[in-house]
Short mmCIF file of C-alpha atoms and ligand atoms in Angstrom, two decimals:
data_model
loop_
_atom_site.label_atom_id
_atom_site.label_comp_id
_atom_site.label_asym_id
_atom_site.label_seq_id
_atom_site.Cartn_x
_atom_site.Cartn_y
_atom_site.Cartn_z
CA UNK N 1 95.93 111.89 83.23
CA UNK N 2 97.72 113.07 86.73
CA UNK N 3 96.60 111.63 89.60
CA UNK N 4 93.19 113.52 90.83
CA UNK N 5 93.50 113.62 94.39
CA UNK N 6 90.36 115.85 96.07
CA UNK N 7 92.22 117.81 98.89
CA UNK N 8 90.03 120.71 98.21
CA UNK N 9 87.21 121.90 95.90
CA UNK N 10 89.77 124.29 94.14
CA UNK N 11 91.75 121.15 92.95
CA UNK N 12 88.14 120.50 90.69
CA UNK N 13 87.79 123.66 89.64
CA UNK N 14 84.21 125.01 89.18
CA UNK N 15 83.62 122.91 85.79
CA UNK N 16 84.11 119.58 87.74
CA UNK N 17 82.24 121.03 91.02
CA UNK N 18 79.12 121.41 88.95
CA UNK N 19 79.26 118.36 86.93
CA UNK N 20 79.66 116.80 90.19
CA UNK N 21 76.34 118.04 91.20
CA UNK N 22 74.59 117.41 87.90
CA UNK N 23 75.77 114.02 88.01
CA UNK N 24 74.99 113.40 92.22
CA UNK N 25 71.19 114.60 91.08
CA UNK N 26 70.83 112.08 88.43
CA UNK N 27 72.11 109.08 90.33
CA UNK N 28 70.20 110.32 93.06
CA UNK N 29 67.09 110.18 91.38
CA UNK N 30 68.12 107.23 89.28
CA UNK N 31 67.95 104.66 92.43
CA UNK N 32 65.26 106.14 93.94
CA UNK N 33 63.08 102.75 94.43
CA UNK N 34 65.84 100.94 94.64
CA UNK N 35 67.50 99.22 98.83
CA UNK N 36 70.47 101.52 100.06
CA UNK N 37 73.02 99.11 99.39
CA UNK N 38 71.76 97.72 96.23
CA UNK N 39 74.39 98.81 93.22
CA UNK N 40 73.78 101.33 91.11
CA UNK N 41 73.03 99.30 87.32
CA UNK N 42 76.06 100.75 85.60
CA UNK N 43 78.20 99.68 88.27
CA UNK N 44 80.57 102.21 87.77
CA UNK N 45 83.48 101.58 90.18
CA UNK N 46 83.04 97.53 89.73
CA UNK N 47 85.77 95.88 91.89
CA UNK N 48 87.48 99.05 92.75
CA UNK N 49 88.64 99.18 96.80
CA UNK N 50 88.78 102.47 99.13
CA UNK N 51 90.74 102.53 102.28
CA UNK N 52 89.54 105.21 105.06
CA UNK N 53 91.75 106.26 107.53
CA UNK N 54 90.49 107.76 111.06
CA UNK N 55 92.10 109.31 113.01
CA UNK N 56 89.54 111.57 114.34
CA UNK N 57 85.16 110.22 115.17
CA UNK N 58 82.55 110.10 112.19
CA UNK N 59 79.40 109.09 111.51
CA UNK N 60 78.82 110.28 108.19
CA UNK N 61 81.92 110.43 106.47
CA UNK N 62 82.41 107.13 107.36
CA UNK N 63 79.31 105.58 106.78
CA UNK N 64 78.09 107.50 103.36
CA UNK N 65 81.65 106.79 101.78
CA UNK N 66 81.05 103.00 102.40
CA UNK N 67 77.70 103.45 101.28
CA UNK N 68 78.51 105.26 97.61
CA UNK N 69 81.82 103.06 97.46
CA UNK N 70 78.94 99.85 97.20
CA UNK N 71 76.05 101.61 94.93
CA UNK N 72 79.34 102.29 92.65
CA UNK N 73 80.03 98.43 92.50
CA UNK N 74 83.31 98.54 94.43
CA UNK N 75 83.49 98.53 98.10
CA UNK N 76 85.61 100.44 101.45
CA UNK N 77 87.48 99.15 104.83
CA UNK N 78 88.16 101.30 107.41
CA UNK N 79 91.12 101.81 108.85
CA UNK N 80 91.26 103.02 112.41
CA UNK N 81 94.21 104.94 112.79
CA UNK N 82 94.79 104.35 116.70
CA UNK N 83 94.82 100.27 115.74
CA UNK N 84 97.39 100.52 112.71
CA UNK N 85 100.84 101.26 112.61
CA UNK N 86 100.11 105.01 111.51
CA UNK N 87 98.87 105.26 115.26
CA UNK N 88 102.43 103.59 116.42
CA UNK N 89 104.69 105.90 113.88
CA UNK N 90 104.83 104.51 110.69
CA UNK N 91 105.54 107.70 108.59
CA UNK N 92 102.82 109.00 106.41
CA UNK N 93 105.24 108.42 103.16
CA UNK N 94 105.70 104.69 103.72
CA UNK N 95 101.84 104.65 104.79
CA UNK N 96 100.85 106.11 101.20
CA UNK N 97 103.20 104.07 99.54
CA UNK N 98 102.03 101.05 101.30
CA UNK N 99 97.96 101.25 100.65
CA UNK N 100 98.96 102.11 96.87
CA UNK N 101 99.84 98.56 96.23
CA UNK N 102 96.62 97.18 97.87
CA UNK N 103 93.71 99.87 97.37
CA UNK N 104 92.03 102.08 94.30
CA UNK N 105 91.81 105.35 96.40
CA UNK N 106 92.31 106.59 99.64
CA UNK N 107 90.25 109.13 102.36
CA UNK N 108 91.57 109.99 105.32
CA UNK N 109 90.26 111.93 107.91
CA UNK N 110 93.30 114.00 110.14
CA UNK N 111 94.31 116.93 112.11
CA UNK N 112 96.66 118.36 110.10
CA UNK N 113 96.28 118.98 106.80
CA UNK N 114 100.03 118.98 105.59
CA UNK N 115 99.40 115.37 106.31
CA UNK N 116 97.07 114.88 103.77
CA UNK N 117 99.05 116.52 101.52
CA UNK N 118 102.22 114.57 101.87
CA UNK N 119 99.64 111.57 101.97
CA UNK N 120 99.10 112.65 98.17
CA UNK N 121 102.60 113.45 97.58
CA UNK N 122 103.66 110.03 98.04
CA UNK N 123 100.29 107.95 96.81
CA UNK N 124 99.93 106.99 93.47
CA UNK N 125 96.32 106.80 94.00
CA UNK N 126 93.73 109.22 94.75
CA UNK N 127 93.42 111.03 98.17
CA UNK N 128 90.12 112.44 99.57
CA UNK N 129 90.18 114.71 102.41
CA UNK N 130 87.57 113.70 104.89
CA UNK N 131 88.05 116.62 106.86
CA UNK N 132 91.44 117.88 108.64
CA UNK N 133 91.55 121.28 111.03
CA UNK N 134 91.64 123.44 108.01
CA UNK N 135 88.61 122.12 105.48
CA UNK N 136 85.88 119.82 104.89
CA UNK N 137 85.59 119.78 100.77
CA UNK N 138 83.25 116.89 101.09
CA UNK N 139 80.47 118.17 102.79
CA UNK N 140 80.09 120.83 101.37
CA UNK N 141 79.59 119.35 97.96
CA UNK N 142 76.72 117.46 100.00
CA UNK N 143 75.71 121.31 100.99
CA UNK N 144 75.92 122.47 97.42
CA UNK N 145 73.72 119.41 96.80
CA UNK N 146 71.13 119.98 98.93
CA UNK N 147 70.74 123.91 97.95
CA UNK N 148 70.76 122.60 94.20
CA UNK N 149 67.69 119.88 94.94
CA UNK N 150 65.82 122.59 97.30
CA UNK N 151 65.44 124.79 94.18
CA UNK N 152 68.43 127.09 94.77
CA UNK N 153 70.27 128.86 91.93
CA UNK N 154 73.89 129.00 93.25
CA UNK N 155 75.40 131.76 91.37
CA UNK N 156 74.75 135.20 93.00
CA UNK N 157 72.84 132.90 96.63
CA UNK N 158 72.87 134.76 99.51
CA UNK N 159 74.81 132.25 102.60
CA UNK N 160 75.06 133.87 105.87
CA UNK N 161 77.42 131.72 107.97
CA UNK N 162 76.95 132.04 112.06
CA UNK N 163 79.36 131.07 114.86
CA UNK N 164 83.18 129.85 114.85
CA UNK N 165 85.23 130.65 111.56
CA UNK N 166 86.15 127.02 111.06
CA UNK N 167 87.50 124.40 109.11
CA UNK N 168 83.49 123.83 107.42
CA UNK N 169 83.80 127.80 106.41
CA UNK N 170 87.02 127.67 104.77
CA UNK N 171 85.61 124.94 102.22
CA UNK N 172 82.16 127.08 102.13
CA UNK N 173 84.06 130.08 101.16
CA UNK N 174 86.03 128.07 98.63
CA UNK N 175 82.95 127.07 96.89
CA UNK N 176 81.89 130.56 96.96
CA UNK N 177 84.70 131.95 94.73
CA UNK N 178 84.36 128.55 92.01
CA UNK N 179 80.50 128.68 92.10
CA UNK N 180 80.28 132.62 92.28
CA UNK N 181 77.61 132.69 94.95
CA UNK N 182 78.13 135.50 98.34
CA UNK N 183 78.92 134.60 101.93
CA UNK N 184 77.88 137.13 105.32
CA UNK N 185 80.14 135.98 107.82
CA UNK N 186 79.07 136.66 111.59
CA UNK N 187 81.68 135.30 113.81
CA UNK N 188 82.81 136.95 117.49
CA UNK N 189 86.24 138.38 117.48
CA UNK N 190 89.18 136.22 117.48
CA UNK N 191 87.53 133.50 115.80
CA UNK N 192 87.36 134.85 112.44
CA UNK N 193 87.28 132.66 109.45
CA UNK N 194 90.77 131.94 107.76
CA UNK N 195 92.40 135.01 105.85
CA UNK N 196 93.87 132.98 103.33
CA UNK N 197 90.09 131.51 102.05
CA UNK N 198 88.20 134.70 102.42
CA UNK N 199 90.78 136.32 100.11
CA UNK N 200 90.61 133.78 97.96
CA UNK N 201 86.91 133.78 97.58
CA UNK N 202 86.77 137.60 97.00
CA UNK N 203 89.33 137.09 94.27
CA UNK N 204 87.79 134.81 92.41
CA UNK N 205 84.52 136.97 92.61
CA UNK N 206 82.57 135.96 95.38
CA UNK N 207 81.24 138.80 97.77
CA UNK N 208 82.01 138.26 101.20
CA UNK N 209 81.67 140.60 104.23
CA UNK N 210 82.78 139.89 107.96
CA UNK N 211 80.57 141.16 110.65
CA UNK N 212 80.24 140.48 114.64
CA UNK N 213 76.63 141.00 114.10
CA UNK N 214 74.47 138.16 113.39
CA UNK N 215 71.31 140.29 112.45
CA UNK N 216 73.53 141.58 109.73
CA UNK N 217 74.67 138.93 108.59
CA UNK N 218 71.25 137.04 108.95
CA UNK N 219 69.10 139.57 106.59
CA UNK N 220 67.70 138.47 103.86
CA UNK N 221 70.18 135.33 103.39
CA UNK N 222 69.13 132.59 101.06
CA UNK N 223 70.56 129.81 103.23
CA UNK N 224 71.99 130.44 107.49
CA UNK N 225 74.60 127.81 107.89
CA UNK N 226 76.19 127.14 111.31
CA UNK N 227 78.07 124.38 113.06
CA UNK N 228 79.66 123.34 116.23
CA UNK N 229 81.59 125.95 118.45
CA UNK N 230 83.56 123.33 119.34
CA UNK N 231 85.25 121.18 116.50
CA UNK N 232 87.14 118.01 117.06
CA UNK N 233 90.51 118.44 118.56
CA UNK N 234 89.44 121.67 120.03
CA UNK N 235 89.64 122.36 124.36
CA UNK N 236 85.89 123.08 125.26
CA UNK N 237 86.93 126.50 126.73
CA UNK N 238 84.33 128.39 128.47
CA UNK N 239 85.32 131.76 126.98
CA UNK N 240 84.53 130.59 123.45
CA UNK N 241 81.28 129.34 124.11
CA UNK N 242 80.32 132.72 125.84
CA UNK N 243 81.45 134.27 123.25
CA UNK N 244 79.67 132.20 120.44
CA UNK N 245 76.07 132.69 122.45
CA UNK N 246 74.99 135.76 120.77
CA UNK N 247 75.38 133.67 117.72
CA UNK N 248 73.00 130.81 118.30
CA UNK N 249 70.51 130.45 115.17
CA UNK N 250 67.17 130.96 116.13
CA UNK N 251 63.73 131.74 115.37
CA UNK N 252 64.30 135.54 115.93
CA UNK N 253 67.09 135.49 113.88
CA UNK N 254 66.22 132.67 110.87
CA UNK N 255 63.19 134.96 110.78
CA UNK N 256 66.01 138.33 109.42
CA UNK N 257 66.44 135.80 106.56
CA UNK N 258 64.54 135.35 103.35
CA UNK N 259 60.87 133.60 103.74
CA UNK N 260 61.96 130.91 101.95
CA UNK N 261 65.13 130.52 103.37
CA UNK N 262 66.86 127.18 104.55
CA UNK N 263 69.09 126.30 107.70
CA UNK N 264 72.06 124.04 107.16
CA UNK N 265 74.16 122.14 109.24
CA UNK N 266 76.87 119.65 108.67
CA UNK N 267 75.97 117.86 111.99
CA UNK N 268 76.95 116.83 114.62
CA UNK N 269 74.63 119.41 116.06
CA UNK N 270 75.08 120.70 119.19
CA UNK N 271 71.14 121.62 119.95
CA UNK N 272 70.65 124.60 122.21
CA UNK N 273 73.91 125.57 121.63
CA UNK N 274 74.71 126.77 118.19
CA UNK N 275 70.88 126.47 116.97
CA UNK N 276 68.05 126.14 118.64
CA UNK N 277 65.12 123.33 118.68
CA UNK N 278 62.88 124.93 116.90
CA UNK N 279 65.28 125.88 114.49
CA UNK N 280 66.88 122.51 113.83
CA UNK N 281 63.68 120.64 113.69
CA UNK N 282 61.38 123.44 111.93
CA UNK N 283 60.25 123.34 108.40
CA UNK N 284 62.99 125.41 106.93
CA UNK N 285 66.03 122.79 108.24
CA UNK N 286 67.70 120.91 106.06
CA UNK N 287 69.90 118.98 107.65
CA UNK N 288 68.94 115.34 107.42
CA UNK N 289 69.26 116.04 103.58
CA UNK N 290 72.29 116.95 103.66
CA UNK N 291 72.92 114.63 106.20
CA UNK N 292 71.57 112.05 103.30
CA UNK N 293 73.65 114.05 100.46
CA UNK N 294 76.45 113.29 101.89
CA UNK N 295 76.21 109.44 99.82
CA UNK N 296 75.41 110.85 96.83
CA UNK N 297 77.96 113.45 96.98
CA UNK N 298 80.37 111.02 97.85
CA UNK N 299 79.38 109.62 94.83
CA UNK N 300 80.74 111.80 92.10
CA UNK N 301 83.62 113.25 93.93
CA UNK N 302 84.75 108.94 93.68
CA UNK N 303 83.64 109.07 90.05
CA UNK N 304 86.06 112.24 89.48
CA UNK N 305 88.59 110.69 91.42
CA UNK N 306 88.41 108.04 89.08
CA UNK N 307 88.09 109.99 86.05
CA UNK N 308 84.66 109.04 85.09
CA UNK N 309 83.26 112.23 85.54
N1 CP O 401 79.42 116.06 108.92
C1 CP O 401 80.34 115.10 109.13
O1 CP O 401 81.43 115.09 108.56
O2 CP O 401 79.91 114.14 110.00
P1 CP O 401 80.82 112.99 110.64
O3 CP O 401 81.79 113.69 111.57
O4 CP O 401 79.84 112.14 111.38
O5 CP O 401 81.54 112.26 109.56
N1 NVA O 402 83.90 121.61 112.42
C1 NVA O 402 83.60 120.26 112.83
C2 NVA O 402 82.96 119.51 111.71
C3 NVA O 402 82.55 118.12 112.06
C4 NVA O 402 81.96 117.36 110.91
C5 NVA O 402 84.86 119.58 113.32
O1 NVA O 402 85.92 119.76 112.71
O2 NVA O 402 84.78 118.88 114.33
#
């Protein structure tokens, strides 16, 4: 079997994605009594290791990856990029061929993403992408997740996406062409989402439709999914954020949506800004599940790595 690095969703395929998801809901609810960092019984990654590199913040990524790496049996270190010799030069090649000799798999978190992809050129172990400037494959399985456990049928869903066409969109819209379900994009001009994903998405059968108006967007949506207007790496310019404000979720506008309609967001959340309080702590927010998913998700995308799944 080749190597399966997880760069992107696409490099599953939509078989894998949703035996990913099958499989996070049964471990899930498998270790429901049991401590967070108690193993899962069958142990499935006993004595495996996972290096992290960061060179950008985290919370989640960081923590949830450590987290499933234990309930698998095996474990994680973190590598901080600015304290290793990555952060002094040492070339990405000699990096990957380096941590192949001492670790099972690899995530790295980075900028740009032909990093990670030399990263998996040269490893001869599994990659994860843990977010770079152009996706975040990983939380959106955790997304997928939570929709899945919230009663949500995926194929045909309705996901209207506010704010800045970012790297969180590209992977949303890459899920929508393998899992078949429709994305309304509002976004204010200049930051649309990435050509190359939303033509993707629409050619592998997913419906998606680009609008500057959020109402539009907003109607009758199964899910409203926003996130930062600022991402990591990103100037905090004062033009963007007036431009974003007419796309803050709130009540007015969750209220366009479905009735039973849920609000996602991968978090950090920038309250008052991109969503409001009432939206982010009302009934229909999901976000601490997801924030939660994101261990379980971890999960099986480690147990595909690994060819277990
Ligand atoms: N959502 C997410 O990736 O969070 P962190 O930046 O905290 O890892
Ligand atoms: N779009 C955000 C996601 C953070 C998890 C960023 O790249 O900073």
């Amino acid at each position: 079997m080749s190597i399966r690095h997880f760069l992107d969703l696409s490099a599953a395929g939509s078989d894998a994605l949703a035996a990913m998801i099958d499989d996070a809901v049964t471990r899930k609810s498998a270790r429901a009594n049991l401590p967070k960092g108690a193993r899962d019984p069958d142990g499935p990654l006993d004595g495996n290791l996972l290096a992290m590199i960061f060179e950008k913040n985290s919370t989640r990524t960081r923590v949830s990856f450590d987290v499933a790496m234990r309930q698998l049996g095996g474990s994680a270190l973190i590598m901080e990029a600015g304290s290793t010799q990555i952060g002094r030069g040492e070339s990405v090649a000699d990096t990957a061929r380096v941590l192949s000799r001492m670790v099972d798999a690899i995530m790295i978190r980075t900028d740009d993403h032909a990093k990670i992809e030399e990263l998996a050129h040269y490893a001869t172990v599994p990659i994860i992408n843990g977010l770079t400037d152009r996706s975040h494959p990983c939380q959106i399985m955790a997304d997928l997740l939570t929709l899945v456990e919230h009663g949500k049928t995926l194929q045909g869903l309705e996901l209207a996406w506010l704010g800045d066409g970012n790297n969180v969109l590209n992977s949303i819209l890459e899920a929508a062409g393998l899992l078949k379900f429709n994305v309304r994009i509002a976004v204010p001009e200049g930051y649309d989402p990435d050509a190359e994903f939303v033509t993707a998405a629409r050619k592998n059968g997913a419906r998606v439709t680009v609008t500057r108006d959020p109402v539009e967007a907003a109607s009758d949506a199964d899910v409203i999914v926003t996130d930062t207007w600022v991402s990591m790496g990103q100037d905090h310019a004062a033009p963007k954020l007036a431009a974003m404000a007419p796309y803050q979720v709130d009540n007015t506008l969750l209220a366009k949506a479905r009735p039973d309609a849920v609000f996602l967001h991968c978090l950090p959340a920038h309250v008052g800004e991109e969503v409001s309080e009432t939206v982010f702590e009302g009934s229909q927010s999901l976000v601490f599940d997801e924030a939660e998913n994101r261990v379980h998700a971890q999960k099986s995308i480690l147990l595909w790595c690994f060819g277990k799944l």
